[in-house]
CSV table of C-alpha atoms in Angstrom, one decimal:
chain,number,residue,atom,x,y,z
J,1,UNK,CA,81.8,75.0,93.1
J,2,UNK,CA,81.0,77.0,90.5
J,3,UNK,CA,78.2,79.6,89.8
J,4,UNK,CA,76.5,77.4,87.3
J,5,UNK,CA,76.4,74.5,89.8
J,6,UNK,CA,72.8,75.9,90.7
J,7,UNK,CA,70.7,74.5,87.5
J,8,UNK,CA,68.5,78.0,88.9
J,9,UNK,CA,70.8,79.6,87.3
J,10,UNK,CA,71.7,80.6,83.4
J,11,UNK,CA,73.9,83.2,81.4
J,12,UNK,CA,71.3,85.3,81.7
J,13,UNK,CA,70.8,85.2,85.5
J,14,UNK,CA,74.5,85.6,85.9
J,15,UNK,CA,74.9,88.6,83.8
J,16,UNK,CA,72.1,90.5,85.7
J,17,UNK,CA,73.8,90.0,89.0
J,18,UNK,CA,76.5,91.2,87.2
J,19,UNK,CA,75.3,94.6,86.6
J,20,UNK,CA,74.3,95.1,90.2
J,21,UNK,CA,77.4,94.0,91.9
J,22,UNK,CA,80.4,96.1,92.7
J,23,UNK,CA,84.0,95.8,90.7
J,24,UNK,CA,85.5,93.0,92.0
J,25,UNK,CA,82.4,91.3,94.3
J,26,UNK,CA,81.7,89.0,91.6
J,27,UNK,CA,84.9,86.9,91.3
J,28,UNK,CA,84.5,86.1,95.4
J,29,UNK,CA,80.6,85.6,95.6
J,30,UNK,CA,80.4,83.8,92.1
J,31,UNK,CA,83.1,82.5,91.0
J,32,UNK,CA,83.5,81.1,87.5
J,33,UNK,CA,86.6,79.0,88.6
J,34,UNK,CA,88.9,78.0,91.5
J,35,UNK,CA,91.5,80.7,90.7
J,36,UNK,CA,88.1,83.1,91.0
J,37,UNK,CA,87.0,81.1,94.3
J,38,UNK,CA,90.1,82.7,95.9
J,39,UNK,CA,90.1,86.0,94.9
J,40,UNK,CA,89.4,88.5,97.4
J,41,UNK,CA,87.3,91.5,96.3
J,42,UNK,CA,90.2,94.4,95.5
J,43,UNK,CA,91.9,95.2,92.5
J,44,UNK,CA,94.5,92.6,92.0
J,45,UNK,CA,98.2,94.1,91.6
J,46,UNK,CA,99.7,91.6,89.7
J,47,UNK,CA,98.8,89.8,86.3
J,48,UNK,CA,96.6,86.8,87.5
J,49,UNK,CA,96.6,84.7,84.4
J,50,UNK,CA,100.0,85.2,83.9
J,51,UNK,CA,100.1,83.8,87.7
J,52,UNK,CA,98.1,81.2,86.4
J,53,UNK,CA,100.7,80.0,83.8
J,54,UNK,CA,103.1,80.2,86.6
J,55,UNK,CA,101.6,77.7,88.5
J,56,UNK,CA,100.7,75.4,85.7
J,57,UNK,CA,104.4,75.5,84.8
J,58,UNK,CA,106.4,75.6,88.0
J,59,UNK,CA,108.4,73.2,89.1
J,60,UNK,CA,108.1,70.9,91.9
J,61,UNK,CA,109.9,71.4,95.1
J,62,UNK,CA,113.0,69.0,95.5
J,63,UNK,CA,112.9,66.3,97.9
J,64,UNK,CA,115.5,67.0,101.7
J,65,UNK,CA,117.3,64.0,100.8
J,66,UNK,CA,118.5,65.8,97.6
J,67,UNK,CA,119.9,68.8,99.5
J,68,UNK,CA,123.0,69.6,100.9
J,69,UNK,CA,123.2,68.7,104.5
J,70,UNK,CA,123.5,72.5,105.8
J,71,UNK,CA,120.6,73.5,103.4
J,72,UNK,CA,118.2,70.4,104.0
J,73,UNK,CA,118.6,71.5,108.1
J,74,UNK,CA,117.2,74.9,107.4
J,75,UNK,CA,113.2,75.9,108.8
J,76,UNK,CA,110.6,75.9,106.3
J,77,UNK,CA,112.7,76.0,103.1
J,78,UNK,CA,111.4,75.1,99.7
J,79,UNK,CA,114.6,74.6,97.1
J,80,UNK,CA,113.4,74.4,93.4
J,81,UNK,CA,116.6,74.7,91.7
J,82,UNK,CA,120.3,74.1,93.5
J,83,UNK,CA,122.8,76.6,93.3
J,84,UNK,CA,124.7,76.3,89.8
J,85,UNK,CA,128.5,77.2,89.6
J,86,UNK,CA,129.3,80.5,88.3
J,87,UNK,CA,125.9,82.0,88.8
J,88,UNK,CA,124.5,84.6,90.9
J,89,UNK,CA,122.0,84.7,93.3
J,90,UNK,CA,119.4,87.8,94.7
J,91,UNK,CA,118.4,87.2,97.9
J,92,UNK,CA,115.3,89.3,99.2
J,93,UNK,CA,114.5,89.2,103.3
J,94,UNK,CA,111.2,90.5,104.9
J,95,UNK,CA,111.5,90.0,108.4
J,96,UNK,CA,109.3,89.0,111.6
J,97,UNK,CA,109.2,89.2,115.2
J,98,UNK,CA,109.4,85.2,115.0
J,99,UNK,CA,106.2,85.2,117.4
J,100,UNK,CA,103.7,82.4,116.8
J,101,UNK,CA,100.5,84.5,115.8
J,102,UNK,CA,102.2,86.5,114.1
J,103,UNK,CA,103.8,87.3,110.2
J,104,UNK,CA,106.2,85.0,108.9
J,105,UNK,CA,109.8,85.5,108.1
J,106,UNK,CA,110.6,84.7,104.7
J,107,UNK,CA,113.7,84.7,102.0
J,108,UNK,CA,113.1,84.7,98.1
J,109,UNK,CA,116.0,83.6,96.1
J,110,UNK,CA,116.1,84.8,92.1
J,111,UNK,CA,118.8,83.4,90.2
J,112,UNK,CA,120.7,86.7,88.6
J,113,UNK,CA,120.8,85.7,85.5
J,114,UNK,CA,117.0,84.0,84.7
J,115,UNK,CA,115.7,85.4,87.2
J,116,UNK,CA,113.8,82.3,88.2
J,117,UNK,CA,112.6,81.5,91.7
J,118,UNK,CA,115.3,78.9,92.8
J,119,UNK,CA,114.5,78.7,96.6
J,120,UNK,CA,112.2,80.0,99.2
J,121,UNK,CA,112.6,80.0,103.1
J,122,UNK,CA,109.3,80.9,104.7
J,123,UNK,CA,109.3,79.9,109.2
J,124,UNK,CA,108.9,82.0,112.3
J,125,UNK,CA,112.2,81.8,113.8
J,126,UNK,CA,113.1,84.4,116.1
J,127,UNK,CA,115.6,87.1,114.3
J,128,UNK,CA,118.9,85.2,115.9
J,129,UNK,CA,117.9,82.1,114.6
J,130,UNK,CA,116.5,83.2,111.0
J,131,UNK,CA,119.7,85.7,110.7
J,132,UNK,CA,121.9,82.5,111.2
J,133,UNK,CA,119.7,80.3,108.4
J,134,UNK,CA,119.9,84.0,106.4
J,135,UNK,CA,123.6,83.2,106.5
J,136,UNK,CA,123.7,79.9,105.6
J,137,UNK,CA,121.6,80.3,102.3
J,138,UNK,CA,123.1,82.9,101.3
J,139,UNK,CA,126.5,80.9,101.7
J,140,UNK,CA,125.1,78.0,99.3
J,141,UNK,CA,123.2,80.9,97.1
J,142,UNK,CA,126.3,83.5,96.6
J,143,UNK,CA,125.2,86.8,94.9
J,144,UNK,CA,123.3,90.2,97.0
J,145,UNK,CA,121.2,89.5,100.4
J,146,UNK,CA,119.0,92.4,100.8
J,147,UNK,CA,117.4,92.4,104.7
J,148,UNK,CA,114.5,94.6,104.7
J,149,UNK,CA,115.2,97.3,107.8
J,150,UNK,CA,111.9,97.1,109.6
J,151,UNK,CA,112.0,96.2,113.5
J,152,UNK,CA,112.9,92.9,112.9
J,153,UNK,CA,115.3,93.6,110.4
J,154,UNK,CA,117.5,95.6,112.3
J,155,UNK,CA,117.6,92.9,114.6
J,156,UNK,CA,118.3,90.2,111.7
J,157,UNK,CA,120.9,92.5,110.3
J,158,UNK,CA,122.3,93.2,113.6
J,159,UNK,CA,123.0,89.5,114.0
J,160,UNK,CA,124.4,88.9,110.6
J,161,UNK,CA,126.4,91.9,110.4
J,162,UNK,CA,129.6,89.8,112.6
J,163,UNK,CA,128.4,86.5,111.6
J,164,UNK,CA,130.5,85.4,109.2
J,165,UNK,CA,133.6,83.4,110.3
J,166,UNK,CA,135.5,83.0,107.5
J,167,UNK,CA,137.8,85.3,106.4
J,168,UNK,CA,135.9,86.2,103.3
J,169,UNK,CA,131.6,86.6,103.2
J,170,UNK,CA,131.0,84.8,100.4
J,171,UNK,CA,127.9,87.3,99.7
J,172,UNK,CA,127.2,91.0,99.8
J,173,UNK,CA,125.0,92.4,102.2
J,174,UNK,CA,122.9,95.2,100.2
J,175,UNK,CA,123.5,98.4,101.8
J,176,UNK,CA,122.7,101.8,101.1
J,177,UNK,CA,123.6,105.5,101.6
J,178,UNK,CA,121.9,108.2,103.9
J,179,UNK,CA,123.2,111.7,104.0
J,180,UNK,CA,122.4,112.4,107.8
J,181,UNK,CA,123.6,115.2,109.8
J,182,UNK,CA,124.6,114.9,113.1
J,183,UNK,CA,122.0,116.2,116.0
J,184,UNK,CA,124.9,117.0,118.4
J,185,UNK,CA,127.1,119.7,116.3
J,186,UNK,CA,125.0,122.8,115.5
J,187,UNK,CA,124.8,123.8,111.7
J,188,UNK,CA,126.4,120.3,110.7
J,189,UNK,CA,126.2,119.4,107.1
J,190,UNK,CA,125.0,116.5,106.1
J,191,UNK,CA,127.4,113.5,105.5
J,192,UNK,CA,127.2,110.2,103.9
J,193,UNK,CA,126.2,107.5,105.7
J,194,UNK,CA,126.4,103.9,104.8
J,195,UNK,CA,123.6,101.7,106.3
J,196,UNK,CA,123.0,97.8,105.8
J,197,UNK,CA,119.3,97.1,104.7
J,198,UNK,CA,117.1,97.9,102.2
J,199,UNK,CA,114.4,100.6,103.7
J,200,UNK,CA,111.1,100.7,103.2
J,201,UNK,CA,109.8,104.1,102.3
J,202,UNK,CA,106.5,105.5,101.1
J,203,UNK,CA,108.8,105.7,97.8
J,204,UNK,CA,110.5,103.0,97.4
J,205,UNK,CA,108.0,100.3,98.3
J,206,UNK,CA,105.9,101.8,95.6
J,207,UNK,CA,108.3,101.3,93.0
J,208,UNK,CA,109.8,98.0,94.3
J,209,UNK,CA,106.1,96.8,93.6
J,210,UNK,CA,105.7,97.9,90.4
J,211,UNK,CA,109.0,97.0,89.0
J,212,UNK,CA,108.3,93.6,90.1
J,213,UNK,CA,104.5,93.3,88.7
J,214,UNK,CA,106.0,94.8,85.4
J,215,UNK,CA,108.7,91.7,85.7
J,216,UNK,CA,106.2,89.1,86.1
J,217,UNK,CA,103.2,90.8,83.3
J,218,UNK,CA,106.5,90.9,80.9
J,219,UNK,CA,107.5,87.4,82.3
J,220,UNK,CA,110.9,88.2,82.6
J,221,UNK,CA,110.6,86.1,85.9
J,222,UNK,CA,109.2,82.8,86.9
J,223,UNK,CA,107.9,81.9,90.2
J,224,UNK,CA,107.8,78.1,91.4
J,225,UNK,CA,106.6,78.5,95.1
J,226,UNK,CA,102.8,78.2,95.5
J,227,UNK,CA,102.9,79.7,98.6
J,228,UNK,CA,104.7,82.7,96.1
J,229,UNK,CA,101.5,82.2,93.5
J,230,UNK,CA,98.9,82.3,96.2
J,231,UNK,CA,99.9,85.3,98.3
J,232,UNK,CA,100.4,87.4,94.8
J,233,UNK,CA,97.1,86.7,93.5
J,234,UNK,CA,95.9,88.4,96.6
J,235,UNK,CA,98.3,91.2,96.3
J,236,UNK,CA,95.6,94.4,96.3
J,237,UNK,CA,95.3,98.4,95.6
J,238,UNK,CA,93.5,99.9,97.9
J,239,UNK,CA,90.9,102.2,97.7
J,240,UNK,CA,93.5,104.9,99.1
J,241,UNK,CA,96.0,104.1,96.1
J,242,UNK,CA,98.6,101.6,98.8
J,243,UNK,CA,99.1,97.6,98.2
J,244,UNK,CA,98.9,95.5,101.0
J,245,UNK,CA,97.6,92.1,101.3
J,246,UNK,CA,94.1,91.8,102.4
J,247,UNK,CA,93.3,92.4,106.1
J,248,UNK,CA,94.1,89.1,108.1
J,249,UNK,CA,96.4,87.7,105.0
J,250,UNK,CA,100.3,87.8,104.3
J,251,UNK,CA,102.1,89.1,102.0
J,252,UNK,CA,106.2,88.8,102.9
J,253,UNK,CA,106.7,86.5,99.8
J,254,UNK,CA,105.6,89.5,97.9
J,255,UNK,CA,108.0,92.0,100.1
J,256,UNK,CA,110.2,89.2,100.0
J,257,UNK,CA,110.8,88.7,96.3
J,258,UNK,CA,110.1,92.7,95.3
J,259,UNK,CA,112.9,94.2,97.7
């Protein structure tokens, strides 16, 4: 319900409260539309009316028994496009504990070459379990899986690093390089190190985050999930300069589909 549902109230009214209410407080406490019924106060990261024409546009999820029997058997997974031959897929992972109060898992999948949300897995499977489902989509998605190495990623990657049974992995696991010495030789100079993962850093979540708002205010990307749309338009700066999602909300689709 909108502010002008209270006949009490006119232009007039609403631009005086206006002028007395902090950045951002009038969008949750008066809204002028749903989209501004859900905003929380915070200054938005991403381009909500760009989200907006996202979600007007986006496609609808495909029905299970349209899928491929090893994808319509996976937890929580939203498919939006199926996998088209000779194209590439990203795959981004931000990882849980799998506990039941706590964050979700969750798997965005860009297609390489539009960069268009194709599929989404979202469920709290314990790491085994989602490292295994990780495995499959990637199989049916071919392209980059990127893991995030938080806790529960190092677990997740731990899992999927020997998965694979065939004699080829028909998908890269993202990996990157670390010079690290080693603590037990004195004086030792640092060497190379390969690691599987994609780390979070105080740099490179920062610019993860703002190559992928620049992606979707250029809309060089397309998002189909709601779940996707919702959890963006949430997506906040804080006062201290960091994005997060608002205290007691989620935000792994936005890890998720950055990384």
């Amino acid at each position: 319900v909108d502010w002008t549902a209270d006949p009490r109230r006119d232009q007039a009214w609403y631009d005086a409260k206006k002028s007395e209410t902090p950045p951002g407080k009038m969008a949750q406490e008066y809204p002028s539309n749903p989209r501004e019924a859900f905003l929380i106060s915070g200054r938005p990261v991403f381009d909500t009316a760009v989200l907006d024409e996202m979600a007007q546009t986006a496609l609808l999820a495909l029905p299970k028994d349209e899928l491929p029997p090893s994808m319509a058997k996976l937890t929580g997974l939203s498919v939006y496009k199926l996998p088209e031959k000779g194209h590439w897929y990203l795959l981004g992972a931000d990882c849980s504990e799998g506990k039941v109060h706590g964050d979700f898992n969750c798997c965005v999948v860009l297609d390489f070459q539009t960069f268009e949300e194709v599929a989404c897995l979202h469920n709290k499977l314990p790491p085994d379990l989602f490292a295994a489902e990780l495995d499959v989509l990637a199989t049916v998605y071919p392209g980059r899986l990127a893991v995030e190495l938080n806790g529960p990623g190092v677990a997740v990657l731990s899992h999927l690093r020997p998965m694979p049974i065939r004699n080829v992995r028909p998908y890269q696991l993202h990996h990157e390089t670390r010079m690290l010495r080693d603590p037990d030789i004195p004086n030792a100079k640092a060497m190379p190190v390969r690691e599987l993962g994609w780390r979070t850093t105080v740099q490179s979540k920062p610019k993860a985050i703002s190559e992928w708002e620049a992606a979707i205010r250029k809309r060089e990307t397309k998002i189909n999930s709601p779940r996707l749309v919702s959890e963006h338009l949430i997506y906040r700066t804080n006062d201290d300069g960091s994005t997060s999602a608002p205290s007691g909300k989620h935000d792994d689709t936005v890890m998720a589909a950055a990384i």
